[in-house]
XYZ file of C-alpha atoms in Angstrom:
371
model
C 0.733 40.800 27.001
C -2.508 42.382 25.882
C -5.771 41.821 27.013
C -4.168 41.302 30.469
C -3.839 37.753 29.997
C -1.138 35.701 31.369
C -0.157 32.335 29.398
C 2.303 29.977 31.274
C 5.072 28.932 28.287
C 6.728 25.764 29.621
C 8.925 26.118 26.655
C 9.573 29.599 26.718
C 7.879 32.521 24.644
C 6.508 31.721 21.054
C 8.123 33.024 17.983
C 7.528 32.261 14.518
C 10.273 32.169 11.771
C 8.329 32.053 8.658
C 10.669 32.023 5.526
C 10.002 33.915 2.384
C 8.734 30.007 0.776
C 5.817 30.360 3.476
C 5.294 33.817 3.928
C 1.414 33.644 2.930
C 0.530 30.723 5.141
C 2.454 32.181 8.349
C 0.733 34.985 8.550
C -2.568 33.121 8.235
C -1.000 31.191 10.947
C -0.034 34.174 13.313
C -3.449 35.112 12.900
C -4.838 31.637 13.597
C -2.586 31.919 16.800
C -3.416 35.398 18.107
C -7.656 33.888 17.769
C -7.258 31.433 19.614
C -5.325 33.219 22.363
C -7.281 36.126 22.139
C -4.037 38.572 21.939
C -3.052 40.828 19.477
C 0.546 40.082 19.929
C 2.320 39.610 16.368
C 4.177 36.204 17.275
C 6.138 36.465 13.565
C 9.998 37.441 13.746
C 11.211 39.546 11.252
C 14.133 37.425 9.253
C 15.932 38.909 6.065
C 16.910 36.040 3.830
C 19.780 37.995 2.004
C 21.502 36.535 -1.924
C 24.299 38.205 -2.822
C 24.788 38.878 -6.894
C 27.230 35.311 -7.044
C 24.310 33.000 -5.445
C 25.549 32.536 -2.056
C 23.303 33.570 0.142
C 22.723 34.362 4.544
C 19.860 35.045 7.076
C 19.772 37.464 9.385
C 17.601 37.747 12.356
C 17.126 41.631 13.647
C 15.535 40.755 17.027
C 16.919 38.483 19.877
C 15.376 34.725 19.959
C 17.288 34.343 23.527
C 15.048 31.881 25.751
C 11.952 31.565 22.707
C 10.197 28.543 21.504
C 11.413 28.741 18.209
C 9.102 27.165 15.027
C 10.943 27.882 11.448
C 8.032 26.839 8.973
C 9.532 26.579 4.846
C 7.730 25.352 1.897
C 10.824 23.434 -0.028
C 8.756 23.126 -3.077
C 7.846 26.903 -3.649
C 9.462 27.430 -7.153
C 8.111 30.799 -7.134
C 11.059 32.611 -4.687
C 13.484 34.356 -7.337
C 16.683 36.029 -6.678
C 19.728 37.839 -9.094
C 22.444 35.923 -10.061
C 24.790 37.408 -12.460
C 22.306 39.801 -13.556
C 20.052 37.012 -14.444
C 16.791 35.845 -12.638
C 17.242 32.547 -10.855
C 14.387 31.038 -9.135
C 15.433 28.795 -5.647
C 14.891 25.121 -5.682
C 14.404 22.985 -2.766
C 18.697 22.739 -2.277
C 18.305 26.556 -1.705
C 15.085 26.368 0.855
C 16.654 23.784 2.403
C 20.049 25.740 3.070
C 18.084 28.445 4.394
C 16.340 26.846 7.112
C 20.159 25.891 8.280
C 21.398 29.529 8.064
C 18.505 30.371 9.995
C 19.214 27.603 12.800
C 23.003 29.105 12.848
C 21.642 32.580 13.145
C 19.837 31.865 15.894
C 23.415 30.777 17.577
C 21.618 28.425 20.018
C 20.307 31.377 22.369
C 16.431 29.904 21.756
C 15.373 27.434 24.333
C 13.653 25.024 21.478
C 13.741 25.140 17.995
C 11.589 23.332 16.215
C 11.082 23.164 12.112
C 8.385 22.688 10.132
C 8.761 21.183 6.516
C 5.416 19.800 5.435
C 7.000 18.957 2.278
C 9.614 17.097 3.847
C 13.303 17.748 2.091
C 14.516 15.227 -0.975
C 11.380 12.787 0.794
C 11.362 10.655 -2.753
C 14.979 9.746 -2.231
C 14.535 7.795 0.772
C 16.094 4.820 0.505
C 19.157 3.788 -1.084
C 19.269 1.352 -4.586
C 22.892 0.638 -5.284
C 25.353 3.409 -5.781
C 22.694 6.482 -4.719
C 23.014 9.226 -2.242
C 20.774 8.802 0.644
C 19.786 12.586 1.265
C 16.725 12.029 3.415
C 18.465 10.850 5.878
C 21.332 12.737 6.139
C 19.449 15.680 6.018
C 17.509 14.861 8.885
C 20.820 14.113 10.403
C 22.225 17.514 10.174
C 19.354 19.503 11.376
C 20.084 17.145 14.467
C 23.356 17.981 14.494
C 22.549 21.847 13.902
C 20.260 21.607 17.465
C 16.947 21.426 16.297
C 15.135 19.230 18.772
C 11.739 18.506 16.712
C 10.868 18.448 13.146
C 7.180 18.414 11.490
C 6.192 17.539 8.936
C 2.872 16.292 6.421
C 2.335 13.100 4.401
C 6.251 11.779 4.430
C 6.886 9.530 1.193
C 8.092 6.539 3.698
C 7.646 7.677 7.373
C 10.448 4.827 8.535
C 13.162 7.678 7.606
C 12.701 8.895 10.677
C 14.557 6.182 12.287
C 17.631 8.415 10.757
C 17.046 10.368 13.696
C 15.890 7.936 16.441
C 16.579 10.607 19.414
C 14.915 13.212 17.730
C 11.247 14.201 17.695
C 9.639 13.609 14.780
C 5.794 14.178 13.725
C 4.176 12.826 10.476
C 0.738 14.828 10.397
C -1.857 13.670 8.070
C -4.553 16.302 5.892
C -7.224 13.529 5.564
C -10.020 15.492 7.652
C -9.390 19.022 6.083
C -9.109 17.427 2.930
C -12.761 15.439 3.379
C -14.181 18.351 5.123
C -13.179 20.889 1.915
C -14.914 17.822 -0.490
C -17.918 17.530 1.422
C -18.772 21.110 1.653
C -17.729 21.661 -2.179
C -19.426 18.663 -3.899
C -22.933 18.911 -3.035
C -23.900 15.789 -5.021
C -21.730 13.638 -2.248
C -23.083 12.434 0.400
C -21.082 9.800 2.444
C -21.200 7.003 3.052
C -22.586 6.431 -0.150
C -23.025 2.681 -2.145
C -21.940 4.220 -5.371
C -18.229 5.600 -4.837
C -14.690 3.946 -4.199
C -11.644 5.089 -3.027
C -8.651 4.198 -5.607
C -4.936 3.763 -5.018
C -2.978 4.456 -7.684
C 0.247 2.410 -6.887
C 0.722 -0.188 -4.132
C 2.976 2.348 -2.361
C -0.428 4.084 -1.705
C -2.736 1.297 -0.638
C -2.347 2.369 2.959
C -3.771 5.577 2.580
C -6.091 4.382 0.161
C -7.461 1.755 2.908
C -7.752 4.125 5.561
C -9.979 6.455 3.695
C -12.382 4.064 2.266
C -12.334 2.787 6.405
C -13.575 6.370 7.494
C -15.709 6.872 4.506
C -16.741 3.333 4.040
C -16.746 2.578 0.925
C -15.063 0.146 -0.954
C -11.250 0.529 -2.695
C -9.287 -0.525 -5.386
C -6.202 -0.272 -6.847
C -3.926 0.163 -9.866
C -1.160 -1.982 -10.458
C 1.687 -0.145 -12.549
C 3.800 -2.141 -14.970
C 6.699 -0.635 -15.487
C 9.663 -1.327 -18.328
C 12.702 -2.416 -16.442
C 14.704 -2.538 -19.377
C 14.787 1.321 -19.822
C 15.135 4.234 -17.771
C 13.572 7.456 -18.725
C 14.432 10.467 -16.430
C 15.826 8.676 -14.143
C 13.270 6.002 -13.373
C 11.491 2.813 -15.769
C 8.597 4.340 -17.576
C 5.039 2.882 -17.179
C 3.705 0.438 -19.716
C 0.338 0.430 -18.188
C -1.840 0.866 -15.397
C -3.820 -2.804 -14.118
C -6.951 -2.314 -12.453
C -7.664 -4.829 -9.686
C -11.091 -4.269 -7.678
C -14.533 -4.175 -8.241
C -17.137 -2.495 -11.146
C -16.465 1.088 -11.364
C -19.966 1.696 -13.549
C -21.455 4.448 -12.697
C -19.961 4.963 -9.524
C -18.044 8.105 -8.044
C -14.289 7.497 -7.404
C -11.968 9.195 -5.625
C -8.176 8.671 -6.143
C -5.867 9.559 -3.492
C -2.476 10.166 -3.455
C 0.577 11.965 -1.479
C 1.893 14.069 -4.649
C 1.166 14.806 -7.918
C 4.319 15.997 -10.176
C 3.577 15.689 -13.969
C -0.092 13.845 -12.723
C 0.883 11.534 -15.914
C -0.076 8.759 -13.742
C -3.369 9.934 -12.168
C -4.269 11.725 -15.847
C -3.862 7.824 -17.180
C -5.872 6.355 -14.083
C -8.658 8.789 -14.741
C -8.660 7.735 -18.357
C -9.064 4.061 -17.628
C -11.540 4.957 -14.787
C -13.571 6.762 -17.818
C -13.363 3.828 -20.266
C -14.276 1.378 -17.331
C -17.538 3.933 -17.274
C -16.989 5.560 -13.973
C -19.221 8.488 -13.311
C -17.044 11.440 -11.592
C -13.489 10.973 -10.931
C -12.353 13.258 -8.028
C -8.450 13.322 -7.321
C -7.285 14.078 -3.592
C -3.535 14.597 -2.956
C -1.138 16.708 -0.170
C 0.998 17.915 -2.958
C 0.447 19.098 -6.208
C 3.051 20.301 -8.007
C 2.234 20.288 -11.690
C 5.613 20.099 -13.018
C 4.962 19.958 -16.498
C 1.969 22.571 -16.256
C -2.128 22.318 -16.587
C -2.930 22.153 -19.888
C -3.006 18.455 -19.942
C -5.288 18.540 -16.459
C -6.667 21.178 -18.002
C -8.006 19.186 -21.357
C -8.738 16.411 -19.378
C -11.483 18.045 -17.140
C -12.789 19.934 -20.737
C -13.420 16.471 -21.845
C -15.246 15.029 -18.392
C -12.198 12.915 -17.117
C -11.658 14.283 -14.431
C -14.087 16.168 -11.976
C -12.257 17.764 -9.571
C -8.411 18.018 -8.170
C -8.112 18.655 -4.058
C -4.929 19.456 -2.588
C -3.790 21.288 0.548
C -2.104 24.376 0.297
C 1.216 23.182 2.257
C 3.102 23.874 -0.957
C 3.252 26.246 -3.481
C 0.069 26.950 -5.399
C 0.261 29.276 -8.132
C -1.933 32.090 -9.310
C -2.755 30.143 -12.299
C -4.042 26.688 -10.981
C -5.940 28.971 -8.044
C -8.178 30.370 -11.351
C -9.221 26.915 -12.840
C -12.522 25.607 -12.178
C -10.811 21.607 -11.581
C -8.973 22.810 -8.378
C -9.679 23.303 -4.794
C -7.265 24.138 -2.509
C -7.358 22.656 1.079
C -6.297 25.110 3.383
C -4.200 24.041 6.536
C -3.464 27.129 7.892
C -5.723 26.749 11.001
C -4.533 22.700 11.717
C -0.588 24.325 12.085
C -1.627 27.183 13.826
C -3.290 24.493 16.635
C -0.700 22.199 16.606
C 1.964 25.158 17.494
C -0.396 26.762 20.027
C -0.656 23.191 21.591
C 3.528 22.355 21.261
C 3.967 25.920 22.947
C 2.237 25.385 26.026
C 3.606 21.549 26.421
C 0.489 20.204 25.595
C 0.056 16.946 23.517
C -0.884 16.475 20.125
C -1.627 13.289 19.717
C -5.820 13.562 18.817
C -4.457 15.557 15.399
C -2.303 12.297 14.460
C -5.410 9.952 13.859
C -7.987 11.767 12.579
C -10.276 8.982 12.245
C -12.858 10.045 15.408
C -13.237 13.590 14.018
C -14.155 12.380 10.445
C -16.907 9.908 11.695
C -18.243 13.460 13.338
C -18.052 15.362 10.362
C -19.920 12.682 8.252
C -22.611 12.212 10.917
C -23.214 15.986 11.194
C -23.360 15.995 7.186
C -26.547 13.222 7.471
């Protein structure tokens, strides 16, 4: 080891298995790693993640893993990863990701001493729970990574954290972006300074009122909350369209609101919250969300910040974010890079993360050393 430094690893020797889906955040994370140990070991594993012209696809590891603390880190939701199939360009889907993080676990063969993966955008996380005749693929695949000898699994922001009791025997760590996403608002929007009288925190579905309440509790400030009524008579791509969004809390005049949620797909939802917000005479509407995926593009997001809707979109970059929404001037990503890189350090050397799960003392610090 350079620098003549000796680190004790009560798990064995650290190794990184960074898929193609999270190539550009590993090696942010290596580097994070080799900082903070003050080495200039490269801690990344080279792994070849091989598609054959039919589809089907392997991994291949070309250096031994035998006795290593093992962390495979994939981003699922990178739509960006393309392969040839049939002479015709086929980009992978989170099916694909998630098959590769299990030929990596068999290529490994079981010679590492620990293997641990991290999915921040934890697989098929929507389809939780069953509702009549449904597959239940949460579950079951947390239940085969089990079964595949992966003894921990991270991950960020899980749609309903109680799939975890899937695996009960298994280690399983729900991390939370709230302080790197409050720290990348505060130093961004200078005209915010919390706590503040004028601003609310906004839920945008009752599924999100927790994490609603617990940021208007750090920052606080009041919150309120949008009720959506849906049309159970129809289904529309698989689920009952919205009729309309209720608003249930107090004045939004002239105040600064902040809407936070775990995803944003189309951002129909948030896009019709902002609009309401607007009509109701809030002043800025900020949007702060783990994921954003933008499934059916930016123009809409796009149009809406053109025409003062919406102020500002904030969303880590534990997912894909593509070259396109990087350029706009309504997003900010939130880079994590730095929170991983601890938490593997810390997992390495046997040493316990639980100060990174509730980051509630850490925000109070960063809003007193804003004042």
């Amino acid at each position: 080891m350079s620098n003549n430094q000796v680190f004790t690893h009560n798990n064995g020797e650290l190794g990184l298995i960074v898929l193609e889906s999270f190539r550009e955040l590993g090696v942010k994370i290596n580097e994070h790693i080799q900082q903070r140990r003050n080495v200039d070991d490269n801690f990344l594993l080279p792994v070849d993640e091989i598609r054959f012209s039919n589809g089907e696809g392997k991994v291949k590891l070309s250096e031994s893993v035998r006795g290593k603390d093992i962390y495979i880190l994939c981003d699922i939701g990178n739509h960006s990863c393309t392969y040839n199939m049939f002479g015709i360009e086929n980009h992978k889907g989170p099916d694909e990701h998630f098959q590769d993080i299990k030929r990596t676990v068999s290529a490994i063969r079981g010679k590492a001493k620990r293997i641990t993966v991290i999915m921040p955008l934890l697989y098929e996380s929507r389809q939780h729970r069953r509702k009549g005749r449904e597959s239940l693929d949460c579950a079951l695949a947390l239940q085969e990574l089990e079964r595949l000898g992966v003894q921990e699994i991270l991950t960020f922001d899980a749609h309903d954290p109680n799939v975890q009791n899937a695996i009960p025997l298994l280690s399983f760590e729900n991390l939370y972006p709230t302080y790197d996403i409050l720290k990348t608002i505060i130093k961004e929007e200078k005209g915010i300074k919390i706590p503040k009288k004028d601003m609310l925190v906004i839920s945008p579905d009752t599924g999100a009122m927790d994490r609603a309440i617990y940021y208007s509790s750090v920052l606080g400030v009041d919150v309120g909350l949008f009720y959506k009524r849906r049309d159970h008579s129809t289904i529309v791509n698989g689920k009952n369209p919205i009729v309309k969004h209720e608003y249930m809390g107090r004045d939004v005049e002239n105040q600064d609101v902040l809407i936070v949620d775990d995803m944003i797909a189309s951002g129909e939802s948030v896009l019709d919250i902002a609009k309401e917000l607007k009509l109701k005479k809030a002043k800025n509407v900020y949007v702060a969300t783990t994921f954003a995926f933008f499934t059916e593009g930016l123009e809409k997001f796009q149009k809406y910040y053109d025409d003062n809707i919406i102020t500002r979109v904030y969303s880590t970059n534990l997912t894909y974010i593509s070259p396109e929404l990087e350029k706009t001037e309504w997003f900010r990503p939130v880079d994590m890079s730095e929170l991983l890189a601890i938490i593997i350090n810390r997992l390495n050397r046997e040493q316990s993360i639980a100060k990174f799960m509730d980051a509630t003392y850490v925000i109070h610090e960063l809003i007193r050393n804003e004042n």
